[in-house]
Coordinates of C-alpha atoms and ligand atoms in Angstrom, one line a residue:
X202 CA 109.5 121.4 154.6
X203 CA 106.2 120.9 156.3
X204 CA 104.3 124.2 156.4
X205 CA 102.3 123.4 159.5
X206 CA 104.5 122.6 162.3
X207 CA 104.0 122.7 166.0
X208 CA 106.3 123.5 168.8
X209 CA 107.1 121.2 171.7
X210 CA 104.2 119.3 173.1
X211 CA 101.5 121.6 171.9
X212 CA 100.6 119.8 168.8
X213 CA 97.5 118.1 170.1
X214 CA 94.4 120.1 169.8
X215 CA 92.4 120.0 172.9
X216 CA 88.6 120.2 172.9
X217 CA 86.9 122.7 175.0
X218 CA 85.3 120.9 177.9
X219 CA 82.2 122.9 178.4
X220 CA 79.7 120.1 178.4
X221 CA 78.5 121.0 174.9
X222 CA 79.5 117.8 173.1
X223 CA 77.9 118.6 169.9
X224 CA 79.7 121.9 169.4
X225 CA 82.5 122.5 167.0
X226 CA 85.8 121.7 168.6
X227 CA 87.5 124.8 169.9
X228 CA 91.1 125.1 169.0
X229 CA 93.1 125.5 172.1
X230 CA 96.4 126.8 170.6
X231 CA 96.9 130.3 169.2
X232 CA 97.9 129.9 165.5
X233 CA 100.7 132.2 164.5
X234 CA 101.8 132.4 160.9
X235 CA 105.4 133.4 160.2
X236 CA 106.0 134.8 156.7
X237 CA 109.6 135.4 155.9
X238 CA 111.9 134.3 153.1
X239 CA 114.8 133.7 155.5
X240 CA 114.6 130.3 157.3
X241 CA 116.7 131.7 160.1
X242 CA 114.0 134.1 161.1
X243 CA 111.6 131.2 161.3
X244 CA 114.0 129.3 163.5
X245 CA 114.8 132.2 165.7
X246 CA 111.2 133.1 166.2
X247 CA 109.9 129.6 167.1
X248 CA 113.0 129.1 169.3
X249 CA 112.4 132.4 171.2
X250 CA 108.8 131.4 171.8
X251 CA 109.1 127.8 172.3
X252 CA 107.0 126.4 175.1
X253 CA 105.4 129.7 176.1
X254 CA 101.7 130.0 177.0
X255 CA 100.0 133.3 176.2
X256 CA 96.5 134.1 177.6
X257 CA 96.2 130.5 178.8
X258 CA 96.9 128.9 175.5
X259 CA 100.1 127.5 173.9
X260 CA 101.2 128.7 170.4
X261 CA 101.2 126.8 167.2
X262 CA 103.3 128.0 164.3
X263 CA 102.7 127.9 160.6
X264 CA 105.4 128.8 158.2
X265 CA 105.4 130.5 154.8
X266 CA 108.5 131.4 152.9
X267 CA 106.9 133.6 150.2
X268 CA 103.8 135.7 149.9
X269 CA 102.2 133.1 147.6
X270 CA 102.7 130.4 150.2
X271 CA 101.2 132.7 152.8
X272 CA 98.2 133.3 150.7
X273 CA 97.7 129.5 150.3
X274 CA 97.9 128.9 154.0
X275 CA 95.6 131.8 154.9
X276 CA 93.1 130.4 152.4
X277 CA 93.2 126.8 153.6
X278 CA 93.7 127.2 157.3
X279 CA 91.2 128.5 159.8
X280 CA 91.7 130.5 163.0
X281 CA 95.1 132.1 162.2
X282 CA 95.3 134.7 164.9
X283 CA 98.6 136.5 164.1
X284 CA 100.7 137.0 161.1
X285 CA 104.3 137.9 161.7
X286 CA 105.2 139.4 158.3
X287 CA 108.5 140.3 156.7
X288 CA 108.1 143.6 154.8
X289 CA 110.8 142.8 152.2
X290 CA 110.7 139.4 150.6
X291 CA 111.1 138.5 147.0
X292 CA 110.2 142.1 146.1
X293 CA 110.5 145.3 148.0
X294 CA 106.8 145.7 148.5
X295 CA 105.9 142.0 148.8
X296 CA 105.0 142.3 152.5
X297 CA 102.8 145.3 152.1
X298 CA 101.1 143.9 149.0
X299 CA 100.4 140.8 151.0
X300 CA 98.7 142.9 153.7
X301 CA 96.4 144.4 151.1
X302 CA 95.6 140.9 149.8
X303 CA 94.8 139.7 153.3
X304 CA 92.5 142.5 154.1
X305 CA 90.9 143.3 150.7
X306 CA 90.9 140.0 148.7
X307 CA 90.8 137.3 151.4
X308 CA 88.7 139.6 153.5
X309 CA 90.4 138.4 156.7
X310 CA 89.7 141.3 159.0
X311 CA 90.2 139.5 162.3
X312 CA 93.8 138.3 161.9
X313 CA 96.3 140.6 163.6
X314 CA 99.3 141.6 161.5
X315 CA 102.7 142.5 162.9
X316 CA 105.2 143.8 160.3
X317 CA 108.8 143.1 160.7
X318 CA 111.7 144.5 158.7
X319 CA 115.4 144.4 158.7
X320 CA 116.0 148.1 158.3
X321 CA 114.1 150.9 160.1
X322 CA 114.0 152.9 156.8
X323 CA 111.5 150.5 155.3
X324 CA 108.7 151.6 157.6
X325 CA 105.3 151.9 155.9
X326 CA 103.4 155.2 156.0
X327 CA 101.2 155.8 159.0
X328 CA 98.2 155.7 156.7
X329 CA 99.1 152.2 155.5
X330 CA 99.2 151.1 159.1
X331 CA 95.8 152.6 159.7
X332 CA 94.1 151.7 156.4
X333 CA 95.2 148.0 156.6
X334 CA 94.7 147.6 160.2
X335 CA 98.3 146.6 160.9
X336 CA 98.7 146.1 164.6
X337 CA 102.3 146.6 165.1
X338 CA 105.5 147.5 163.4
X339 CA 108.8 146.3 164.5
X340 CA 112.4 146.1 163.2
X341 CA 113.8 142.6 163.5
X342 CA 116.4 143.7 166.0
X343 CA 113.6 144.8 168.3
X344 CA 112.2 141.3 168.4
X345 CA 114.0 139.9 171.4
X346 CA 112.3 137.2 173.3
X347 CA 110.7 139.6 175.7
X348 CA 109.6 142.1 173.1
X349 CA 108.3 139.3 170.9
X350 CA 106.3 137.9 173.8
X351 CA 104.9 141.3 174.6
X352 CA 104.0 142.1 171.0
X353 CA 102.3 138.8 170.4
X354 CA 100.4 139.0 173.7
X355 CA 98.9 142.3 172.8
X356 CA 98.1 141.1 169.3
X357 CA 96.4 138.0 170.7
X358 CA 94.5 140.1 173.2
X359 CA 93.1 142.2 170.4
X360 CA 92.3 139.1 168.3
X361 CA 90.4 137.5 171.2
X362 CA 88.4 140.7 171.6
X363 CA 87.6 140.8 167.9
X364 CA 86.5 137.2 167.9
X365 CA 84.3 137.8 170.9
X366 CA 82.7 140.7 169.1
X367 CA 82.1 138.5 166.0
X368 CA 80.5 135.9 168.2
X369 CA 78.4 138.5 169.9
X370 CA 77.3 139.7 166.4
X371 CA 76.3 136.3 165.1
X372 CA 75.6 133.8 167.9
X373 CA 73.2 133.6 170.7
X374 CA 75.0 132.9 173.9
X375 CA 72.3 131.0 175.7
X376 CA 71.5 128.4 173.0
X377 CA 74.8 128.7 171.1
X378 CA 72.6 128.9 168.0
X379 CA 73.0 131.5 165.2
X380 CA 71.2 134.7 166.1
X381 CA 68.9 136.8 164.1
X382 CA 71.6 138.6 162.1
X383 CA 73.2 135.3 161.2
X384 CA 69.9 133.8 160.3
X385 CA 69.1 136.6 157.9
X386 CA 72.5 136.2 156.3
X387 CA 71.8 132.5 155.9
X388 CA 68.4 133.2 154.3
X389 CA 70.1 135.7 152.0
X390 CA 72.7 133.1 151.0
X391 CA 69.9 130.7 150.3
X392 CA 68.0 133.3 148.2
X393 CA 71.1 133.8 146.1
X394 CA 70.8 130.2 145.0
X395 CA 68.7 129.7 141.9
X396 CA 67.3 126.6 143.5
X397 CA 65.1 128.2 146.1
X398 CA 62.5 125.7 145.0
X399 CA 60.9 124.0 148.0
X400 CA 62.8 125.8 150.8
X401 CA 60.8 127.1 153.7
X402 CA 61.3 129.5 156.6
X403 CA 59.5 129.1 159.9
X404 CA 59.4 131.3 163.0
X405 CA 58.5 129.3 166.1
X406 CA 57.3 131.3 169.0
X407 CA 56.9 129.7 172.5
X408 CA 53.4 130.5 173.7
X409 CA 53.1 132.7 176.9
X410 CA 56.8 132.5 177.5
X411 CA 56.9 135.7 179.5
X412 CA 54.5 134.1 182.0
X413 CA 56.9 131.3 182.5
X414 CA 59.6 133.8 183.0
X415 CA 57.6 135.9 185.5
X416 CA 56.4 132.9 187.4
X417 CA 59.5 130.9 187.7
X418 CA 62.3 133.4 187.1
X419 CA 64.7 134.1 184.3
X420 CA 67.0 131.2 185.1
X421 CA 64.2 128.7 184.7
X422 CA 63.1 130.5 181.6
X423 CA 66.6 130.2 180.2
X424 CA 66.7 126.5 181.0
X425 CA 63.4 126.0 179.2
X426 CA 64.7 127.8 176.1
X427 CA 67.8 125.6 176.2
X428 CA 65.6 122.4 176.4
X429 CA 63.4 123.6 173.5
X430 CA 66.5 124.4 171.4
X431 CA 68.0 121.0 172.2
X432 CA 64.8 119.1 171.2
X433 CA 64.4 121.0 168.0
X434 CA 68.1 120.5 167.2
X435 CA 67.9 116.8 167.8
X436 CA 64.7 116.2 166.0
X437 CA 65.1 118.3 163.0
X438 CA 68.6 117.1 162.2
X439 CA 71.5 118.8 160.5
X440 CA 69.6 119.5 157.2
X441 CA 67.6 122.2 158.9
X442 CA 69.1 125.6 159.9
X443 CA 68.1 126.4 163.5
X444 CA 68.6 129.9 164.9
X445 CA 67.4 131.8 168.0
X446 CA 66.1 135.0 166.5
X447 CA 64.4 136.6 169.6
X448 CA 63.8 136.1 173.3
X449 CA 61.4 133.2 172.8
X450 CA 61.4 132.8 169.1
X451 CA 63.4 130.4 166.9
X452 CA 64.0 130.6 163.2
X453 CA 64.1 127.4 161.0
X454 CA 65.0 127.0 157.4
X455 CA 65.0 123.8 155.4
X456 CA 63.2 121.9 152.6
X457 CA 59.4 121.8 152.8
X458 CA 59.4 118.2 153.9
X459 CA 61.7 118.8 156.8
X460 CA 59.9 122.0 157.9
X461 CA 56.6 120.2 158.5
X462 CA 54.5 122.4 160.8
X463 CA 52.4 119.5 162.2
X464 CA 55.5 117.4 162.9
X465 CA 57.2 120.4 164.6
X466 CA 54.2 121.2 166.8
X467 CA 54.1 117.6 167.7
X468 CA 57.5 117.9 169.3
X469 CA 55.8 120.0 172.0
X470 CA 53.6 117.1 173.1
X471 CA 56.0 115.8 175.7
X472 CA 57.1 118.0 178.6
X473 CA 60.5 119.6 178.6
X474 CA 62.9 118.6 181.3
X475 CA 63.8 121.7 183.2
X476 CA 66.0 120.8 186.2
X477 CA 64.0 118.2 188.0
X478 CA 60.6 119.3 186.6
X479 CA 58.8 118.5 183.5
X480 CA 57.4 121.6 181.9
X481 CA 54.7 121.6 179.2
X482 CA 54.6 124.5 176.7
X483 CA 53.1 125.0 173.3
X484 CA 54.4 126.8 170.4
X485 CA 52.9 128.7 167.4
X486 CA 54.4 128.7 163.9
X487 CA 54.5 131.2 161.1
X488 CA 55.8 129.9 157.8
X489 CA 56.7 131.2 154.4
X490 CA 57.8 129.5 151.2
X491 CA 61.0 131.1 150.0
X492 CA 59.6 131.1 146.5
X493 CA 56.9 133.5 147.7
X494 CA 59.4 136.0 149.1
X495 CA 60.0 139.2 147.2
X496 CA 63.1 140.8 148.5
X497 CA 65.9 139.6 150.8
X498 CA 66.3 137.6 154.0
X499 CA 64.9 140.4 156.1
X500 CA 61.7 140.4 154.0
X501 CA 61.4 136.7 154.3
X502 CA 61.5 137.0 158.1
X503 CA 58.9 139.8 157.9
X504 CA 56.5 137.6 155.9
X505 CA 57.0 134.7 158.3
X506 CA 56.3 137.1 161.2
X507 CA 53.0 138.2 159.6
X508 CA 52.0 134.6 159.3
X509 CA 53.0 134.1 162.9
X510 CA 50.8 137.0 164.0
X511 CA 47.9 135.6 162.1
X512 CA 48.4 132.2 163.7
X513 CA 48.5 133.7 167.2
X514 CA 45.3 135.6 166.6
X515 CA 43.6 132.4 165.4
X516 CA 44.7 130.0 168.0
X517 CA 47.9 129.4 169.9
X518 CA 49.6 126.1 169.3
X519 CA 48.8 126.2 165.6
X520 CA 50.4 127.4 162.4
X521 CA 49.8 129.6 159.4
X522 CA 51.6 129.7 156.1
X523 CA 52.1 133.1 154.6
X524 CA 50.3 134.0 151.5
X525 CA 50.8 137.1 149.4
X526 CA 47.4 138.7 150.0
X527 CA 48.1 138.8 153.7
X528 CA 50.4 141.7 153.3
X529 CA 50.7 143.5 156.6
X530 CA 48.0 144.5 158.9
X531 CA 47.2 147.7 157.1
X532 CA 44.2 148.7 159.1
X533 CA 46.1 148.7 162.4
X534 CA 48.9 150.7 161.0
X535 CA 46.6 153.3 159.4
X536 CA 44.9 153.7 162.7
X537 CA 48.1 154.2 164.6
X538 CA 49.5 156.6 162.0
X539 CA 46.4 158.7 162.0
X540 CA 46.7 158.9 165.8
X541 CA 50.3 159.9 165.5
X542 CA 49.5 162.6 163.0
X543 CA 46.8 164.1 165.2
X544 CA 49.1 163.8 168.2
X545 CA 51.6 166.0 166.4
X546 CA 48.9 168.5 165.6
X547 CA 47.4 168.4 169.1
X548 CA 50.6 168.8 171.1
X549 CA 50.2 165.4 172.6
X550 CA 53.9 164.7 172.1
X551 CA 56.4 165.9 174.6
X552 CA 60.0 165.2 175.6
X553 CA 61.3 163.8 178.9
X554 CA 64.9 163.9 180.0
X555 CA 66.8 161.2 181.7
X556 CA 69.9 162.2 183.7
X557 CA 73.3 160.6 183.1
X558 CA 75.8 160.5 185.8
X559 CA 79.5 160.0 186.3
X560 CA 80.0 156.6 188.0
X561 CA 82.8 157.7 190.2
X562 CA 81.4 160.9 191.5
X563 CA 77.7 160.3 191.1
X564 CA 77.3 163.8 189.7
X565 CA 75.1 164.5 186.7
X566 CA 77.0 164.8 183.4
X567 CA 74.1 165.1 181.1
X568 CA 70.7 163.9 180.0
X569 CA 69.1 162.1 177.2
X570 CA 66.0 163.5 175.5
X571 CA 63.3 160.9 175.0
X572 CA 60.1 161.3 173.1
X573 CA 56.7 160.6 174.6
X574 CA 53.2 160.3 173.1
X575 CA 50.2 160.6 175.4
X576 CA 47.2 159.1 173.5
X577 CA 43.7 160.4 173.8
X578 CA 42.8 158.2 176.8
X579 CA 45.6 159.4 178.9
X580 CA 47.7 156.3 178.3
X581 CA 51.1 156.3 176.6
X582 CA 52.1 154.7 173.4
X583 CA 55.6 153.3 173.8
X584 CA 58.3 154.8 171.5
X585 CA 59.2 151.3 170.4
X586 CA 55.8 151.3 168.6
X587 CA 55.5 154.7 167.2
X588 CA 59.1 155.5 166.3
X589 CA 59.2 152.7 163.6
X590 CA 55.9 153.9 162.4
X591 CA 57.1 157.5 162.2
X592 CA 60.2 156.2 160.4
X593 CA 58.3 154.3 157.7
X594 CA 55.8 157.1 157.2
X595 CA 58.4 159.8 156.9
X596 CA 56.9 161.6 159.9
X597 CA 60.2 161.1 161.8
X598 CA 61.7 164.0 159.8
X599 CA 59.4 166.5 161.4
X600 CA 59.4 164.8 164.8
X601 CA 63.2 164.3 164.9
X602 CA 63.8 167.9 163.9
X603 CA 61.4 169.1 166.6
X604 CA 63.1 166.9 169.2
X605 CA 66.5 168.2 168.2
X606 CA 65.5 171.8 168.4
X607 CA 63.6 171.5 171.6
X608 CA 66.4 169.7 173.2
X609 CA 68.9 172.3 172.1
X610 CA 66.6 175.0 173.3
X611 CA 66.2 173.4 176.7
X612 CA 70.0 172.9 177.0
X613 CA 70.5 176.6 176.2
X614 CA 68.1 177.5 179.0
X615 CA 69.9 175.1 181.4
X616 CA 73.2 176.7 180.4
X617 CA 71.9 180.1 181.3
X618 CA 70.8 178.8 184.6
X619 CA 74.4 177.8 185.3
X620 CA 74.4 174.2 184.2
X621 CA 77.2 174.9 181.7
X622 CA 78.8 171.5 181.9
X623 CA 75.9 169.3 181.1
X624 CA 75.5 167.4 177.8
X625 CA 72.3 166.8 175.9
X626 CA 71.9 163.5 174.1
X627 CA 69.4 163.3 171.3
X628 CA 68.5 160.1 169.4
X629 CA 68.7 160.3 165.7
X630 CA 67.1 157.7 163.5
X631 CA 68.7 156.4 160.3
X632 CA 66.0 158.0 158.1
X633 CA 66.9 161.4 159.5
X634 CA 70.5 160.8 159.3
X635 CA 70.4 159.7 155.7
X636 CA 68.3 162.8 154.7
X637 CA 70.4 165.3 152.7
X638 CA 69.1 168.2 154.8
X639 CA 70.2 166.7 158.1
X640 CA 73.5 168.5 158.4
X641 CA 71.9 171.8 157.5
X642 CA 69.2 171.3 160.1
X643 CA 71.7 170.4 162.7
X644 CA 73.8 173.5 161.9
X645 CA 70.7 175.7 162.1
X646 CA 69.6 174.3 165.4
X647 CA 73.1 175.0 166.8
X648 CA 73.1 178.5 165.5
X649 CA 69.6 179.5 166.5
X650 CA 70.0 178.3 170.1
X651 CA 73.7 179.3 170.5
X652 CA 74.6 176.3 172.5
X653 CA 78.2 175.1 172.6
X654 CA 78.3 172.3 170.0
X655 CA 80.4 170.0 172.2
X656 CA 77.5 169.9 174.7
X657 CA 75.2 168.3 172.1
X658 CA 75.5 164.6 171.5
X659 CA 73.8 162.6 168.8
X660 CA 73.0 159.0 169.5
X661 CA 72.9 156.7 166.6
X662 CA 72.2 153.0 167.0
X663 CA 74.9 150.5 166.3
X664 CA 73.2 149.2 163.2
X665 CA 73.2 152.7 161.7
X666 CA 76.9 153.0 162.5
X667 CA 77.5 149.9 160.6
X668 CA 75.5 150.8 157.5
X669 CA 77.2 152.0 154.3
X670 CA 80.7 152.6 155.5
X671 CA 81.8 155.5 153.4
X672 CA 78.5 157.4 153.8
X673 CA 78.5 157.0 157.6
X674 CA 82.1 158.0 157.9
X675 CA 81.6 161.1 155.8
X676 CA 78.5 162.2 157.7
X677 CA 80.0 161.5 161.1
X678 CA 83.1 163.4 160.1
X679 CA 81.0 166.3 159.1
X680 CA 79.1 166.2 162.4
X681 CA 82.4 166.0 164.3
X682 CA 83.7 169.0 162.3
X683 CA 80.8 171.0 163.7
X684 CA 82.1 170.1 167.1
X685 CA 79.1 167.9 168.0
X686 CA 79.7 164.7 170.0
X687 CA 78.6 161.3 168.8
X688 CA 77.5 158.2 170.7
X689 CA 76.7 154.7 169.6
X690 CA 73.5 153.6 171.2
X691 CA 72.5 150.0 172.2
X692 CA 76.1 148.9 171.6
X693 CA 76.5 145.1 171.6
X694 CA 73.3 144.3 169.8
X695 CA 74.1 145.3 166.3
X696 CA 76.4 144.0 163.7
X697 CA 79.7 145.5 164.7
X698 CA 82.8 145.3 162.6
X699 CA 85.7 146.4 164.8
X700 CA 87.8 147.5 161.9
X701 CA 85.0 149.9 160.9
X702 CA 84.3 151.0 164.4
X703 CA 87.8 152.1 165.0
X704 CA 87.7 154.3 162.0
X705 CA 84.6 156.2 163.1
X706 CA 84.9 159.5 165.0
X707 CA 82.8 158.2 167.9
X708 CA 83.1 159.7 171.4
X709 CA 81.0 157.4 173.4
X710 CA 79.7 153.8 173.5
X711 CA 76.4 153.1 175.2
X712 CA 76.2 149.6 176.6
X713 CA 72.8 148.2 175.7
X714 CA 70.6 147.6 178.8
X715 CA 70.2 143.8 178.4
X716 CA 73.9 143.5 179.1
X717 CA 73.6 145.6 182.2
X718 CA 70.7 143.5 183.4
X719 CA 73.0 140.5 183.3
X720 CA 75.2 142.1 185.9
X721 CA 73.5 140.5 188.8
X722 CA 74.8 137.7 191.0
X723 CA 72.1 135.1 190.1
X724 CA 72.8 135.3 186.4
X725 CA 76.0 134.1 184.9
X726 CA 77.8 136.3 182.5
X727 CA 78.4 140.0 182.5
X728 CA 81.4 139.5 180.3
X729 CA 79.8 141.4 177.4
X730 CA 79.5 144.6 179.4
X731 CA 83.1 144.1 180.5
X732 CA 84.1 143.6 176.9
X733 CA 82.4 146.7 175.7
X734 CA 84.0 148.7 178.4
X735 CA 87.4 147.3 177.5
X736 CA 86.8 147.9 173.9
X737 CA 85.7 151.4 174.4
X738 CA 88.6 152.2 176.6
X739 CA 91.1 150.7 174.1
X740 CA 89.6 152.8 171.3
X741 CA 89.8 156.0 173.5
X742 CA 86.1 156.4 173.9
X743 CA 84.0 157.1 176.9
X744 CA 81.6 154.2 177.9
X745 CA 78.2 154.8 179.4
X746 CA 75.9 152.0 180.6
X747 CA 72.1 152.4 180.1
X748 CA 69.4 150.8 182.1
X749 CA 71.3 150.7 185.4
X750 CA 68.6 149.7 188.0
X751 CA 70.5 148.8 191.1
X752 CA 73.6 149.5 193.1
X753 CA 75.1 146.1 192.4
X754 CA 75.1 146.8 188.7
X755 CA 76.6 150.3 189.2
X756 CA 79.4 148.8 191.4
X757 CA 80.1 146.1 188.9
X758 CA 80.3 148.6 186.0
X759 CA 82.5 151.0 188.0
X760 CA 84.9 148.2 188.8
X761 CA 85.1 147.4 185.1
X762 CA 86.2 151.0 184.4
X763 CA 82.9 152.1 182.9
X764 CA 82.8 155.9 183.0
X765 CA 79.1 156.9 183.1
X766 CA 75.7 155.5 183.7
X767 CA 72.0 156.2 183.1
X768 CA 69.0 154.3 184.5
X769 CA 66.2 154.1 187.0
X770 CA 68.7 153.8 189.9
X771 CA 69.4 157.5 189.3
X772 CA 66.2 158.7 187.8
X773 CA 63.5 157.9 185.4
X774 CA 63.1 160.1 182.3
X775 CA 61.6 163.3 183.7
X776 CA 59.7 166.3 182.4
X777 CA 61.9 169.4 182.3
X778 CA 60.8 171.0 185.6
X779 CA 61.3 167.8 187.5
X780 CA 64.7 167.3 185.8
X781 CA 65.8 170.7 187.1
X782 CA 64.7 169.9 190.6
X783 CA 66.6 166.6 190.3
X784 CA 69.7 168.4 189.1
X785 CA 69.6 170.8 192.0
X786 CA 69.5 167.9 194.4
X787 CA 72.3 165.9 192.8
X788 CA 74.7 168.4 191.3
X789 CA 76.0 172.0 191.5
X790 CA 75.4 174.5 188.8
X791 CA 78.7 176.2 187.9
X792 CA 78.0 179.9 188.2
X793 CA 79.7 182.2 185.8
Ligands
C2E692 P1 67.2 154.3 173.9 O1 67.7 155.5 173.1 O2 68.1 153.2 174.1 O3 66.7 154.9 175.2 C1 66.8 154.3 176.5 C2 65.5 153.7 176.9 O4 65.7 153.0 178.1 C3 64.4 154.6 177.2 O5 63.2 154.0 176.7 C4 64.4 154.7 178.7 O6 63.2 155.1 179.2 C5 64.7 153.3 179.0 N1 65.4 153.2 180.4 C6 66.1 154.1 181.0 N2 66.6 153.7 182.1 C7 66.1 152.4 182.3 C8 66.2 151.4 183.3 O7 66.9 151.6 184.3 N3 65.6 150.2 183.1 C9 64.8 150.0 182.0 N4 64.2 148.8 181.9 N5 64.7 150.9 181.0 C10 65.3 152.1 181.1 P2 62.1 154.7 175.9 O8 62.0 156.1 176.4 O9 60.9 153.9 176.0 O10 62.6 154.8 174.5 C11 62.8 153.7 173.7 C12 63.6 153.9 172.5 O11 62.8 154.7 171.6 C13 64.9 154.7 172.7 O12 65.9 153.8 173.1 C14 65.1 155.2 171.3 O13 65.7 154.3 170.5 C15 63.7 155.5 170.8 N6 63.5 156.9 171.0 C16 63.0 157.6 172.0 N7 62.9 159.0 171.7 C17 63.4 159.1 170.5 C18 63.6 160.2 169.6 O14 63.3 161.4 169.9 N8 64.0 160.0 168.3 C19 64.3 158.7 167.9 N9 64.8 158.5 166.7 N10 64.2 157.6 168.7 C20 63.7 157.8 170.0
MG693 MG1 69.3 156.5 173.2
MG694 MG1 69.9 152.6 174.2

């Protein structure tokens, strides 16, 4: 019997018609693998589902009559969306063992698994369903045509969501190129090879891109980026890895003769076609030989970046190859770090609070504590600059602890003033989080200020949440046990594994502001925000959008079912006295 068999007229694979001819073909049928030792079950299932279309696509069936056959198929075939799996086959546990093999050995975490059994008594333990991410559990008698349809639809919906999340994690949507995460993975893979030999990495930065953006608008900026991506792709050929690793930066990897900086810069001689105009831009390159890299893919990228910075200082439109004595710009860092130390000593650091509101009522639900550094000249150093510095220097421990205590203290004051329902969010960096004393400090801050733990929320970034799985799970569980709430910050930018996310005790997802910015009629898209909202709701979490700047965005988010929002539309981050005034204007303290 042929293991791959299609139903009805669905056996031709259509190609997605999105104008991207050079893309991988997109399979336009959902692939369902039926694993069962009884041929009748295969027949009944395909019959029940023959000719149906689910989520705009037909179904294609694959058939396995034993666990071994299923493993072969799962290894050889791509894009299997759903496995309909018999619990009892040649052995009593054959089905459940296969589930373990699929998740643990084949590492297929996307495929949705629906268990089927003849007798209800063979139900697996709840833990098994959870641990192996089994989507559904049905006795065969329950699988009537209608139920089967409903079950498969919900499994396919989940599968689609997971795939979208993977795509988000590894591909840039504008250029369809691999993104930074993926590029780093690819460098890592290359570094594993013994033959690193003549491989090179380059970072290509488009000069003054932000001016193009400001002058001509984001849409033109996007078109320019697409044109540059296309020319690079066509000229460099398939032997070179091309990725979009930042707003206006591309990553390249290939042999030294293909990554020829002079040749690459020459590609910018001719104008780029942007709609009907020709646009001339230049680019600057930073390069590194992989054989010079000590460390992993991330380090390789850092080195290339150092070279890029040098090149920019020298002259735009030129290139620099990294050499080991460059190291990083120590002097600059030392200066900034000295400044930060003295800021700590001279009380030039303070905290501002940005309100968060309920999208339906417009009422304040809480605020986020954000750290500020006023430098000697009355200007501000942005947190994006000094937080990483504080992290690498260890100063973040003192700073973070101070922010946590101050925020708890202010919350306790607000509570005595009648604001007993408000929540205080505090950002916690990975360095703090990893420190063995963190939980003790948190406990002490709660005790000393007497605040209700549930009113404190810790924000960890998505990349932290996806670190070492067991450690994160243990720490988050300990935090939850104290009653403290947990939010994942900047959600949508990190490397999310859904199977991990669903196991974490997280209360809230914060949609990263770039995805909120897209919610505007001139820019296509918005589906990521929508997806995060849907995802959060499915996982029983609250979803809050950050960076909401106008009514339109707020309306769109509300329509998606997003619960809360934060952004300039409501208020900028404010010093405490101004926050209190704002609260009085926009909410009502509950008097006790
Ligand atoms: P975040 O936690 O994602 O904070 C939100 C950032 O968005 C804040 O930037 C805020 O001022 C900004 N923002 C809020 N509403 C809008 C809006 O409508 N439009 C735009 N364009 N931006 C908006 P900020 O204060 O510069 O902080 C930047 C980052 O620095 C924070 O991102 C956070 O990751 C980090 N940070 C700030 N304070 C602390 C802290 O105490 N500890 C740690 N570990 N990190 C902190
Ligand atoms: Mg935050
Ligand atoms: Mg954020």
